[in-house]
Amino acid sequence: MTAALLGTARRTPSGIPAGREAPTALLDAAAVETVRRRAGMRPGRAAARVEPAAADPRPPLPPAAARRLAMLLADRPGTGGGSGGRRGSAPDLMELLPQWLTTANRRGFAPRPESLPALLDAARGRTDLRPAVLAFAGPRALWLARLNADWRFALRSTPGGGAALPGPEEPDRIRELWEEGLFAERVALLSGIRARDAAAARDLLATTWATERAEDRLMFLDSLRTGLCAADEPFLERALADRSRNVRATAAELLSALPGSALAGRMAERAVSCVAVDHTQSTPTIAVEAPHECDPGMERDGVVPNAPAGRGERSWWLGQLVEAAPLDTWSRRLGGRTPEEIVALPVADDWQSELHAAWCRAAVRQRDPSWSRALLGVPAAPEAGGPGAVSLAERAKLLGTLGAAERADWVAGFIAVHGLSEAFQLLGVCTVPWSGPLGRAVVDALNIARDAGSYPWSFSGVMGLAERCLDPSEAPHLETLTAIPDEPENAAPGAGGYWAESFQRLVTTLRLRAAMQRELTEE
């Protein structure tokens, strides 16, 4: 080794003649020494062979769909947009990956093995992709994740770390895993049992409830949201006396979602004592007398006594009582009126915003579409927040309680009257692909904004939503919008080119989505 480093002209090992042949002789000697050392080595103990990945019984992706997936995964963004928000006319392929995965999972396809590393890398960088990626990647992805620390998130994100959870015919394994398993395994076990047998899950939780840590009790209690029913009430009533405030608050929230529960009845009794119709006015008016104290009974039932900064205590307590009271309480209390009639009543002494906001929260919690409709009002209502909702965020939550078609029609009506400047949050709760009326309302509003010379970049968020949510069949109708329009005098500089570019990207993206659907649905 020393001779090789110094060179045979400076140093020649013994047994090797100096001269022009010395380098070759040195290499020959090294080769002989290597063979000799290898021949004299004792074999080490063979490592255990890696267990093969579990078989994936699903049919493989069609060739065209497999090529499309490789294309989508290869478009991983490397740098942020450094062009002031201008994206050009090329589609953003990574934003189409979630839809591709949804369709592939619905069709029950399995990925080709060579695509698994790129799928896991994509899910590693985007947590929103993980559920769909792991469902599509299947058991082989979990096998790979055990061999690469960068992909361990797949094990944490999969119930039981990818191991099969015991079934109802294995009570001993269930008991062992519940008492000795890791926290994530226990959560997965409880959730799995709850999905198939609500009572069995509740009984299992009760066996160790008193000895669990407060933060664990909170997570376990949250699993009871699945299949919540009247039979859960005794357990939840006991949880109202828990030493953890967060556990008590969650138990109270779950009980208030059961309209027939004792807690809902107690909250209704408190709420109706604060709200009544005043018939002494020329027009029937709702009168409000907020609570003067938060007594121990209220606190036990989940009312938080300390108001946030900037909120009055009495209004804070009132809002919590009204939110937790069953909504059918108010028709009986307020003269048999319908939700629309109740919401339309004037409210005395500036209590309207507080009362209506609490009804909004109750409608969302109790998933009551009739109250949601009343609080939303008609889309063309001039009020910025509608008759009952006081913010777009509340309107979006109320829309979530309605059916997909009704939700889309309401948002389409809102856009037709108010435009797109306030519609982004509302569009986010609409089912994809958008219905025909909703899609046309969005395109018409974008076209109006373009013709008016509006600042184009302020609509980039809605345009991005349209690329992902507009029905691909709308692509031919958008061709005329890809031309650069004549710009009004007051238009933003370069706005026409930006709009043409954006509509070109929209059309190209819709056609690409249509091709993706064909590749995944054609036999």
Coordinates of C-alpha atoms in Angstrom, one line a residue, residues 38-44:
R38 CA -10.1 -13.8 1.2
A39 CA -9.3 -17.5 1.2
G40 CA -8.2 -17.4 4.8
M41 CA -11.3 -15.6 6.1
R42 CA -13.9 -17.5 8.2
P43 CA -17.4 -17.0 7.0
G44 CA -19.6 -14.8 9.2

